[in-house]
PDB file of C-alpha atoms in Angstrom:
ATOM      1  CA  LEU F  17      87.092  10.612  98.742  1.00 70.00           C
ATOM      2  CA  THR F  18      86.311  14.249  99.378  1.00 79.00           C
ATOM      3  CA  ALA F  19      82.502  13.416  99.752  1.00 80.00           C
ATOM      4  CA  ILE F  20      83.415  10.711 102.449  1.00 81.00           C
ATOM      5  CA  TYR F  21      85.606  13.276 104.261  1.00 76.00           C
ATOM      6  CA  ASN F  22      82.808  15.929 104.367  1.00 80.00           C
ATOM      7  CA  PHE F  23      80.310  13.335 105.437  1.00 81.00           C
ATOM      8  CA  LYS F  24      82.475  12.206 108.275  1.00 81.00           C
ATOM      9  CA  MET F  25      82.986  15.847 109.268  1.00 81.00           C
ATOM     10  CA  ARG F  26      79.324  16.543 109.288  1.00 82.00           C
ATOM     11  CA  LEU F  27      78.796  13.597 111.569  1.00 82.00           C
ATOM     12  CA  ILE F  28      81.340  14.501 113.944  1.00 84.00           C
ATOM     13  CA  ILE F  29      79.690  18.095 114.172  1.00 81.00           C
ATOM     14  CA  LEU F  30      76.273  16.728 114.716  1.00 73.00           C
ATOM     15  CA  CYS F  31      77.510  14.514 117.423  1.00 70.00           C
ATOM     16  CA  LEU F  32      79.464  17.394 119.026  1.00 69.00           C
ATOM     17  CA  ILE F  33      75.951  19.804 118.776  1.00 70.00           C
ATOM     18  CA  LEU F  34      73.825  16.737 119.931  1.00 59.00           C
ATOM     19  CA  THR F  35      76.449  16.096 123.027  1.00 65.00           C
ATOM     20  CA  LEU F  36      76.485  19.841 124.082  1.00 58.00           C
ATOM     21  CA  THR F  37      72.820  20.219 123.677  1.00 52.00           C
ATOM     22  CA  LEU F  38      72.056  16.825 125.804  1.00 52.00           C
ATOM     23  CA  SER F  39      74.665  18.193 128.372  1.00 53.00           C
ATOM     24  CA  ALA F  40      72.731  21.584 128.497  1.00 47.00           C
ATOM     25  CA  VAL F  41      69.333  19.736 129.152  1.00 46.00           C
ATOM     26  CA  ILE F  42      70.736  17.673 132.017  1.00 50.00           C
ATOM     27  CA  GLN F  43      72.174  20.748 133.559  1.00 47.00           C
ATOM     28  CA  LEU F  44      69.047  22.549 133.394  1.00 42.00           C
ATOM     29  CA  SER F  45      67.344  19.408 134.832  1.00 40.00           C
ATOM     30  CA  LYS F  46      69.711  19.135 137.768  1.00 45.00           C
ATOM     31  CA  GLN F  47      69.240  23.026 138.332  1.00 43.00           C
ATOM     32  CA  VAL F  48      65.110  22.495 138.253  1.00 40.00           C
ATOM     33  CA  ASN F  49      65.511  19.621 140.818  1.00 46.00           C
ATOM     34  CA  ARG F  50      67.213  21.930 143.170  1.00 56.00           C
ATOM     35  CA  LYS F  51      65.116  24.698 143.084  1.00 76.00           C
ATOM     36  CA  ARG F  52      61.454  24.865 143.739  1.00 87.00           C
ATOM     37  CA  LEU F  53      58.933  27.742 143.884  1.00 91.00           C
ATOM     38  CA  TYR F  54      56.733  27.791 146.899  1.00 92.00           C
ATOM     39  CA  ARG F  55      53.863  29.659 148.471  1.00 93.00           C
ATOM     40  CA  ILE F  56      54.664  29.825 152.252  1.00 92.00           C
ATOM     41  CA  LYS F  57      51.301  29.748 154.257  1.00 90.00           C
ATOM     42  CA  SER F  58      50.360  29.898 157.783  1.00 87.00           C
ATOM     43  CA  GLN F  59      47.366  28.028 159.198  1.00 83.00           C
ATOM     44  CA  ASN F  60      44.786  30.654 158.654  1.00 85.00           C
ATOM     45  CA  ASN F  61      45.633  31.352 154.935  1.00 89.00           C
ATOM     46  CA  HIS F  62      48.076  34.153 155.550  1.00 91.00           C
ATOM     47  CA  CYS F  63      51.591  34.186 153.140  1.00 93.00           C
ATOM     48  CA  LEU F  64      54.727  35.327 153.486  1.00 94.00           C
ATOM     49  CA  ASP F  65      55.073  38.403 151.544  1.00 95.00           C
ATOM     50  CA  GLU F  66      57.930  40.855 150.417  1.00 93.00           C
ATOM     51  CA  HIS F  67      57.698  43.994 148.257  1.00 79.00           C
ATOM     52  CA  GLY F  68      61.386  44.512 147.639  1.00 73.00           C
ATOM     53  CA  GLY F  69      62.062  47.107 150.149  1.00 84.00           C
ATOM     54  CA  GLY F  70      63.179  44.314 152.534  1.00 92.00           C
ATOM     55  CA  ALA F  71      59.964  44.302 154.743  1.00 93.00           C
ATOM     56  CA  VAL F  72      58.545  40.883 155.060  1.00 95.00           C
ATOM     57  CA  THR F  73      54.699  40.727 156.115  1.00 93.00           C
ATOM     58  CA  ALA F  74      52.082  37.908 156.153  1.00 93.00           C
ATOM     59  CA  PRO F  75      48.984  39.223 154.630  1.00 92.00           C
ATOM     60  CA  LEU F  76      46.132  36.937 153.292  1.00 92.00           C
ATOM     61  CA  CYS F  77      47.263  34.741 150.495  1.00 93.00           C
ATOM     62  CA  ASN F  78      46.626  36.407 147.231  1.00 93.00           C
ATOM     63  CA  GLY F  79      48.465  34.606 144.772  1.00 91.00           C
ATOM     64  CA  GLY F  80      50.659  37.624 143.826  1.00 93.00           C
ATOM     65  CA  ASP F  81      54.521  37.380 142.678  1.00 93.00           C
ATOM     66  CA  TYR F  82      55.518  39.002 146.257  1.00 94.00           C
ATOM     67  CA  GLN F  83      54.207  35.712 148.054  1.00 95.00           C
ATOM     68  CA  LYS F  84      56.330  33.342 145.940  1.00 95.00           C
ATOM     69  CA  TRP F  85      59.517  32.180 146.988  1.00 95.00           C
ATOM     70  CA  TRP F  86      62.317  29.933 145.344  1.00 94.00           C
ATOM     71  CA  ALA F  87      63.776  27.285 147.883  1.00 93.00           C
ATOM     72  CA  ARG F  88      67.422  26.329 147.502  1.00 92.00           C
ATOM     73  CA  ASP F  89      69.472  23.827 149.385  1.00 92.00           C
ATOM     74  CA  ALA F  90      71.793  25.537 151.393  1.00 93.00           C
ATOM     75  CA  GLY F  91      73.571  22.122 152.740  1.00 92.00           C
ATOM     76  CA  ASP F  92      73.236  20.275 156.033  1.00 93.00           C
ATOM     77  CA  GLY F  93      69.639  20.299 155.542  1.00 92.00           C
ATOM     78  CA  TYR F  94      69.097  24.094 155.647  1.00 94.00           C
ATOM     79  CA  ILE F  95      67.383  26.011 153.003  1.00 94.00           C
ATOM     80  CA  THR F  96      67.343  29.519 151.744  1.00 95.00           C
ATOM     81  CA  PHE F  97      64.279  31.220 150.586  1.00 95.00           C
ATOM     82  CA  GLN F  98      64.606  33.861 147.804  1.00 95.00           C
ATOM     83  CA  SER F  99      61.977  36.123 146.955  1.00 95.00           C
ATOM     84  CA  TYR F 100      60.583  35.378 143.148  1.00 93.00           C
ATOM     85  CA  ARG F 101      59.786  39.144 142.605  1.00 92.00           C
ATOM     86  CA  SER F 102      62.762  40.938 144.078  1.00 92.00           C
ATOM     87  CA  ARG F 103      65.389  38.178 144.345  1.00 93.00           C
ATOM     88  CA  ASN F 104      66.371  39.119 147.942  1.00 95.00           C
ATOM     89  CA  TYR F 105      66.729  36.511 150.499  1.00 97.00           C
ATOM     90  CA  LEU F 106      64.737  35.832 153.640  1.00 97.00           C
ATOM     91  CA  ASP F 107      66.771  36.978 156.632  1.00 97.00           C
ATOM     92  CA  SER F 108      66.737  37.431 160.398  1.00 97.00           C
ATOM     93  CA  ASN F 109      68.663  38.734 163.456  1.00 97.00           C
ATOM     94  CA  GLY F 110      69.007  37.956 166.936  1.00 95.00           C
ATOM     95  CA  ALA F 111      66.422  40.679 168.209  1.00 96.00           C
ATOM     96  CA  GLY F 112      63.592  38.698 166.264  1.00 94.00           C
ATOM     97  CA  GLY F 113      63.664  40.922 162.918  1.00 95.00           C
ATOM     98  CA  VAL F 114      62.598  39.126 159.879  1.00 96.00           C
ATOM     99  CA  TYR F 115      63.402  41.005 156.565  1.00 96.00           C
ATOM    100  CA  THR F 116      64.951  40.242 153.084  1.00 96.00           C
ATOM    101  CA  LEU F 117      68.504  41.132 151.695  1.00 96.00           C
ATOM    102  CA  PRO F 118      70.377  40.466 148.849  1.00 96.00           C
ATOM    103  CA  GLY F 119      72.037  36.869 149.236  1.00 96.00           C
ATOM    104  CA  ASN F 120      75.185  36.601 151.134  1.00 96.00           C
ATOM    105  CA  GLY F 121      75.544  32.960 151.909  1.00 94.00           C
ATOM    106  CA  GLY F 122      75.358  33.677 155.733  1.00 97.00           C
ATOM    107  CA  TRP F 123      73.666  31.584 158.301  1.00 98.00           C
ATOM    108  CA  PHE F 124      70.953  34.180 159.135  1.00 98.00           C
ATOM    109  CA  GLN F 125      69.590  33.592 155.499  1.00 98.00           C
ATOM    110  CA  GLN F 126      69.605  29.793 156.260  1.00 97.00           C
ATOM    111  CA  TRP F 127      66.376  28.090 157.673  1.00 95.00           C
ATOM    112  CA  ILE F 128      65.681  24.648 158.760  1.00 92.00           C
ATOM    113  CA  ILE F 129      61.878  23.043 158.276  1.00 89.00           C
ATOM    114  CA  LEU F 130      61.139  20.976 161.259  1.00 88.00           C
ATOM    115  CA  TYR F 131      58.293  18.375 161.123  1.00 80.00           C
ATOM    116  CA  GLN F 132      57.249  18.047 164.947  1.00 65.00           C
ATOM    117  CA  GLU F 133      53.783  18.523 165.827  1.00 66.00           C
ATOM    118  CA  LEU F 134      53.684  21.470 163.727  1.00 71.00           C
ATOM    119  CA  THR F 135      55.748  22.216 160.571  1.00 83.00           C
ATOM    120  CA  VAL F 136      58.028  25.097 161.718  1.00 88.00           C
ATOM    121  CA  LEU F 137      61.031  27.248 160.145  1.00 91.00           C
ATOM    122  CA  ARG F 138      63.883  27.702 162.340  1.00 92.00           C
ATOM    123  CA  ASN F 139      66.685  30.032 161.477  1.00 96.00           C
ATOM    124  CA  ARG F 140      70.231  28.697 161.446  1.00 97.00           C
ATOM    125  CA  ALA F 141      72.187  31.529 163.329  1.00 98.00           C
ATOM    126  CA  THR F 142      69.711  32.400 165.932  1.00 97.00           C
ATOM    127  CA  GLY F 143      67.897  29.250 166.495  1.00 95.00           C
ATOM    128  CA  ARG F 144      64.547  31.460 166.724  1.00 94.00           C
ATOM    129  CA  TYR F 145      61.438  30.465 165.030  1.00 92.00           C
ATOM    130  CA  LEU F 146      59.423  32.279 162.271  1.00 92.00           C
ATOM    131  CA  TYR F 147      56.200  33.589 163.666  1.00 90.00           C
ATOM    132  CA  GLY F 148      53.649  35.526 162.031  1.00 84.00           C
ATOM    133  CA  GLY F 149      50.552  35.712 159.706  1.00 70.00           C
ATOM    134  CA  PHE F 150      48.440  33.972 162.480  1.00 69.00           C
ATOM    135  CA  TYR F 151      46.851  37.046 164.525  1.00 69.00           C
ATOM    136  CA  SER F 152      48.236  39.813 162.394  1.00 75.00           C
ATOM    137  CA  ASP F 153      50.431  40.520 159.228  1.00 86.00           C
ATOM    138  CA  ASN F 154      53.366  41.093 161.425  1.00 88.00           C
ATOM    139  CA  VAL F 155      56.285  38.538 160.884  1.00 92.00           C
ATOM    140  CA  GLN F 156      59.156  38.092 163.375  1.00 91.00           C
ATOM    141  CA  THR F 157      61.003  35.202 165.140  1.00 92.00           C
ATOM    142  CA  LEU F 158      60.534  34.116 168.588  1.00 91.00           C
ATOM    143  CA  ALA F 159      62.828  31.991 170.865  1.00 91.00           C
ATOM    144  CA  THR F 160      60.164  29.465 171.914  1.00 84.00           C
ATOM    145  CA  ASP F 161      57.063  29.996 169.801  1.00 75.00           C
ATOM    146  CA  ALA F 162      56.360  29.498 166.153  1.00 76.00           C
ATOM    147  CA  ASN F 163      53.629  28.877 163.672  1.00 77.00           C
ATOM    148  CA  SER F 164      52.928  25.994 161.563  1.00 82.00           C
ATOM    149  CA  TYR F 165      53.478  26.623 157.889  1.00 86.00           C
ATOM    150  CA  SER F 166      52.733  24.735 154.633  1.00 86.00           C
ATOM    151  CA  PHE F 167      54.410  24.862 151.607  1.00 88.00           C
ATOM    152  CA  GLU F 168      52.552  25.093 148.195  1.00 88.00           C
ATOM    153  CA  ASP F 169      54.743  24.022 145.612  1.00 89.00           C
ATOM    154  CA  ILE F 170      53.864  26.348 142.588  1.00 90.00           C
ATOM    155  CA  THR F 171      57.148  25.578 140.647  1.00 86.00           C
ATOM    156  CA  PRO F 172      56.329  26.099 136.923  1.00 78.00           C
ATOM    157  CA  GLU F 173      57.950  24.345 134.108  1.00 68.00           C
ATOM    158  CA  PHE F 174      60.097  27.135 133.147  1.00 57.00           C
ATOM    159  CA  ASP F 175      61.338  30.589 134.523  1.00 50.00           C
ATOM    160  CA  CYS F 176      64.111  29.203 136.880  1.00 51.00           C
ATOM    161  CA  PRO F 177      66.146  32.166 137.790  1.00 51.00           C
TER     162      PRO F 177
END
């Protein structure tokens, strides 16, 4: 009788462990599906880049960690871009400045990708378009002009923050 009881207890514990493990795998899978790692490139092979001090530039693409951005769903079709290296978010202001700051959930850190004649990024709070990396490394937002960007998916099979 004791052997049967011990067997049932072991079976229950095994089922519990498998259930918890499966639940963790499902949650991780959902997390990975919501976040993707991208290199954001302009038409002439310049990539959005930030070095942790808040400044955003667009030098030639070099494959470095400062040119990698996590894209996360912010709701209503908007996305936030989080620097892979510094973990700060792509941010903007009404004067056209583009920089990174710690995440605050505000609209100045939310962007929408518009697929018109060009693929452009527009800031939710300002309505201004991301512009930079075409004729110089300078990045800003403009009210009426924009650069076309491509999004190179470089999501690894691991390393989700």
